[in-house]
Amino acid sequence: MIYLLPHTVDHVAERSPEKVAFRFGNSQITYGDLSLRSNQLAQLLIELGVQRGDRGGVYLNRSLETATAIYGIMKAGAAYVPLDPFAPAGRTQFLLKDCGIQHLISKPDQRKTLRQVIPGTGLQSLIGLKVDSAEVDATWPAQQFTWQEVAEHPSTTLPDLRILERDLAYIMYTSGSTGAPKGIMHTHYSGLSYAMLSASLY
């Protein structure tokens, strides 16, 4: 039965694992691989202490890793918060602190902007890149994991976290043009309802 957003991926992965889930440029990822990779990320997040209801930040441009990050966070029982790498550092810092985000997912090509964003946010871990030993200072969280290290985690079935359809799935922030940005919270139920409506209108 599909009642959580990640179920949509796993359901297709069981029936048609070789079907393409996402394309980006000349790259693509199948439903089977997306299911396995998101499981690996979820395993790492759970290992890091992420619990149901926590928030995970996604500091990525559109990429195949973005899909893995979104579904991996939700499979760990957390809600994902998309963060725009092109936004001013102050706005991103506000969102990180406003949501209490402790684990941020990114890529090596965001190292320069991350250096401006991370200070003072209380991040515990950075997933998707490691800084060189010469760069290590108080800016960076102590725990850092490359995507290769994520891939070394088990892709097997996750523990039963008792995630419910009314649990938080993601938070989208307003532009803040009339004041401080405000987070709009979506449950798995509301996210699935929107996806089903969009599919029926396509």
mmCIF file of N, CA and C in Angstrom, residues 59 83 89-90 92-94 96-97 101-106 110-127 129 131 137-144:
data_model
loop_
_atom_site.group_PDB
_atom_site.id
_atom_site.type_symbol
_atom_site.label_atom_id
_atom_site.label_comp_id
_atom_site.label_asym_id
_atom_site.label_seq_id
_atom_site.Cartn_x
_atom_site.Cartn_y
_atom_site.Cartn_z
ATOM 1 N N TYR A 59 21.253 20.787 0.128
ATOM 2 C CA TYR A 59 21.918 21.955 -0.444
ATOM 3 C C TYR A 59 22.555 21.527 -1.766
ATOM 4 N N LEU A 83 17.297 23.694 0.011
ATOM 5 C CA LEU A 83 18.016 24.943 0.221
ATOM 6 C C LEU A 83 18.680 25.352 -1.089
ATOM 7 N N ALA A 89 23.875 33.838 1.637
ATOM 8 C CA ALA A 89 24.294 32.996 2.761
ATOM 9 C C ALA A 89 23.444 33.247 4.001
ATOM 10 N N GLY A 90 23.088 34.503 4.238
ATOM 11 C CA GLY A 90 22.292 34.832 5.424
ATOM 12 C C GLY A 90 20.942 34.159 5.421
ATOM 13 N N THR A 92 20.142 31.296 3.892
ATOM 14 C CA THR A 92 20.337 29.865 4.124
ATOM 15 C C THR A 92 20.662 29.592 5.582
ATOM 16 N N GLN A 93 21.466 30.434 6.196
ATOM 17 C CA GLN A 93 21.762 30.267 7.616
ATOM 18 C C GLN A 93 20.487 30.374 8.453
ATOM 19 N N PHE A 94 19.623 31.321 8.089
ATOM 20 C CA PHE A 94 18.355 31.469 8.812
ATOM 21 C C PHE A 94 17.526 30.192 8.711
ATOM 22 N N LEU A 96 18.527 27.097 8.075
ATOM 23 C CA LEU A 96 19.164 26.000 8.805
ATOM 24 C C LEU A 96 18.855 26.080 10.296
ATOM 25 N N LYS A 97 18.952 27.284 10.841
ATOM 26 C CA LYS A 97 18.697 27.457 12.278
ATOM 27 C C LYS A 97 17.206 27.401 12.594
ATOM 28 N N ILE A 101 18.199 22.195 11.527
ATOM 29 C CA ILE A 101 18.848 21.187 10.688
ATOM 30 C C ILE A 101 20.235 20.874 11.228
ATOM 31 N N GLN A 102 20.493 19.596 11.457
ATOM 32 C CA GLN A 102 21.793 19.164 11.972
ATOM 33 C C GLN A 102 22.597 18.369 10.955
ATOM 34 N N HIS A 103 21.927 17.912 9.889
ATOM 35 C CA HIS A 103 22.602 17.108 8.872
ATOM 36 C C HIS A 103 22.289 17.701 7.500
ATOM 37 N N LEU A 104 23.336 18.040 6.755
ATOM 38 C CA LEU A 104 23.194 18.726 5.472
ATOM 39 C C LEU A 104 23.796 17.873 4.371
ATOM 40 N N ILE A 105 23.077 17.747 3.260
ATOM 41 C CA ILE A 105 23.521 16.932 2.137
ATOM 42 C C ILE A 105 23.868 17.848 0.975
ATOM 43 N N SER A 106 25.061 17.640 0.395
ATOM 44 C CA SER A 106 25.528 18.530 -0.659
ATOM 45 C C SER A 106 26.472 17.778 -1.599
ATOM 46 N N GLN A 110 29.909 22.569 -4.167
ATOM 47 C CA GLN A 110 29.315 23.603 -3.304
ATOM 48 C C GLN A 110 30.236 23.979 -2.143
ATOM 49 N N ARG A 111 31.479 23.498 -2.170
ATOM 50 C CA ARG A 111 32.391 23.748 -1.049
ATOM 51 C C ARG A 111 32.549 25.242 -0.764
ATOM 52 N N LYS A 112 32.730 26.046 -1.811
ATOM 53 C CA LYS A 112 32.992 27.477 -1.615
ATOM 54 C C LYS A 112 31.817 28.179 -0.947
ATOM 55 N N THR A 113 30.595 27.926 -1.409
ATOM 56 C CA THR A 113 29.432 28.586 -0.817
ATOM 57 C C THR A 113 29.122 28.026 0.569
ATOM 58 N N LEU A 114 29.401 26.740 0.786
ATOM 59 C CA LEU A 114 29.168 26.145 2.100
ATOM 60 C C LEU A 114 30.032 26.806 3.169
ATOM 61 N N ARG A 115 31.227 27.192 2.803
ATOM 62 C CA ARG A 115 32.113 27.858 3.759
ATOM 63 C C ARG A 115 31.485 29.136 4.298
ATOM 64 N N GLN A 116 30.659 29.799 3.492
ATOM 65 C CA GLN A 116 29.990 31.021 3.924
ATOM 66 C C GLN A 116 28.708 30.729 4.694
ATOM 67 N N VAL A 117 28.093 29.589 4.408
ATOM 68 C CA VAL A 117 26.781 29.260 4.968
ATOM 69 C C VAL A 117 26.856 28.589 6.333
ATOM 70 N N ILE A 118 27.801 27.685 6.527
ATOM 71 C CA ILE A 118 27.810 26.801 7.691
ATOM 72 C C ILE A 118 28.081 27.477 9.036
ATOM 73 N N PRO A 119 28.980 28.458 9.115
ATOM 74 C CA PRO A 119 29.336 29.000 10.444
ATOM 75 C C PRO A 119 28.128 29.436 11.277
ATOM 76 N N GLY A 120 28.108 29.006 12.530
ATOM 77 C CA GLY A 120 27.066 29.423 13.459
ATOM 78 C C GLY A 120 25.752 28.688 13.346
ATOM 79 N N THR A 121 25.696 27.646 12.510
ATOM 80 C CA THR A 121 24.420 26.949 12.304
ATOM 81 C C THR A 121 24.281 25.710 13.177
ATOM 82 N N GLY A 122 25.358 25.242 13.788
ATOM 83 C CA GLY A 122 25.272 24.067 14.655
ATOM 84 C C GLY A 122 25.163 22.748 13.926
ATOM 85 N N LEU A 123 25.577 22.695 12.666
ATOM 86 C CA LEU A 123 25.523 21.438 11.924
ATOM 87 C C LEU A 123 26.392 20.381 12.592
ATOM 88 N N GLN A 124 25.879 19.144 12.585
ATOM 89 C CA GLN A 124 26.630 18.034 13.151
ATOM 90 C C GLN A 124 27.355 17.232 12.078
ATOM 91 N N SER A 125 26.751 17.162 10.882
ATOM 92 C CA SER A 125 27.395 16.381 9.829
ATOM 93 C C SER A 125 27.128 16.991 8.466
ATOM 94 N N LEU A 126 28.062 16.741 7.566
ATOM 95 C CA LEU A 126 27.969 17.175 6.176
ATOM 96 C C LEU A 126 28.130 15.936 5.318
ATOM 97 N N ILE A 127 27.134 15.652 4.498
ATOM 98 C CA ILE A 127 27.133 14.437 3.688
ATOM 99 C C ILE A 127 27.234 14.816 2.213
ATOM 100 N N LEU A 129 30.467 15.411 0.734
ATOM 101 C CA LEU A 129 31.837 15.879 0.501
ATOM 102 C C LEU A 129 32.622 15.911 1.788
ATOM 103 N N VAL A 131 36.175 18.034 3.238
ATOM 104 C CA VAL A 131 37.154 19.066 2.937
ATOM 105 C C VAL A 131 38.557 18.497 3.137
ATOM 106 N N ASP A 137 38.874 23.494 9.715
ATOM 107 C CA ASP A 137 38.883 24.479 10.788
ATOM 108 C C ASP A 137 37.516 24.456 11.454
ATOM 109 N N ALA A 138 37.230 25.429 12.287
ATOM 110 C CA ALA A 138 35.974 25.447 13.043
ATOM 111 C C ALA A 138 34.752 25.639 12.153
ATOM 112 N N THR A 139 34.972 26.004 10.880
ATOM 113 C CA THR A 139 33.847 26.212 9.966
ATOM 114 C C THR A 139 33.070 24.923 9.737
ATOM 115 N N TRP A 140 33.783 23.830 9.599
ATOM 116 C CA TRP A 140 33.184 22.583 9.130
ATOM 117 C C TRP A 140 32.757 21.675 10.278
ATOM 118 N N PRO A 141 31.626 20.977 10.113
ATOM 119 C CA PRO A 141 31.210 20.012 11.141
ATOM 120 C C PRO A 141 32.217 18.875 11.234
ATOM 121 N N ALA A 142 32.318 18.284 12.406
ATOM 122 C CA ALA A 142 33.320 17.246 12.645
ATOM 123 C C ALA A 142 33.091 16.008 11.781
ATOM 124 N N GLN A 143 31.812 15.690 11.522
ATOM 125 C CA GLN A 143 31.498 14.484 10.752
ATOM 126 C C GLN A 143 31.227 14.849 9.296
ATOM 127 N N GLN A 144 32.002 14.227 8.411
ATOM 128 C CA GLN A 144 31.850 14.465 6.980
ATOM 129 C C GLN A 144 31.915 13.132 6.242
#
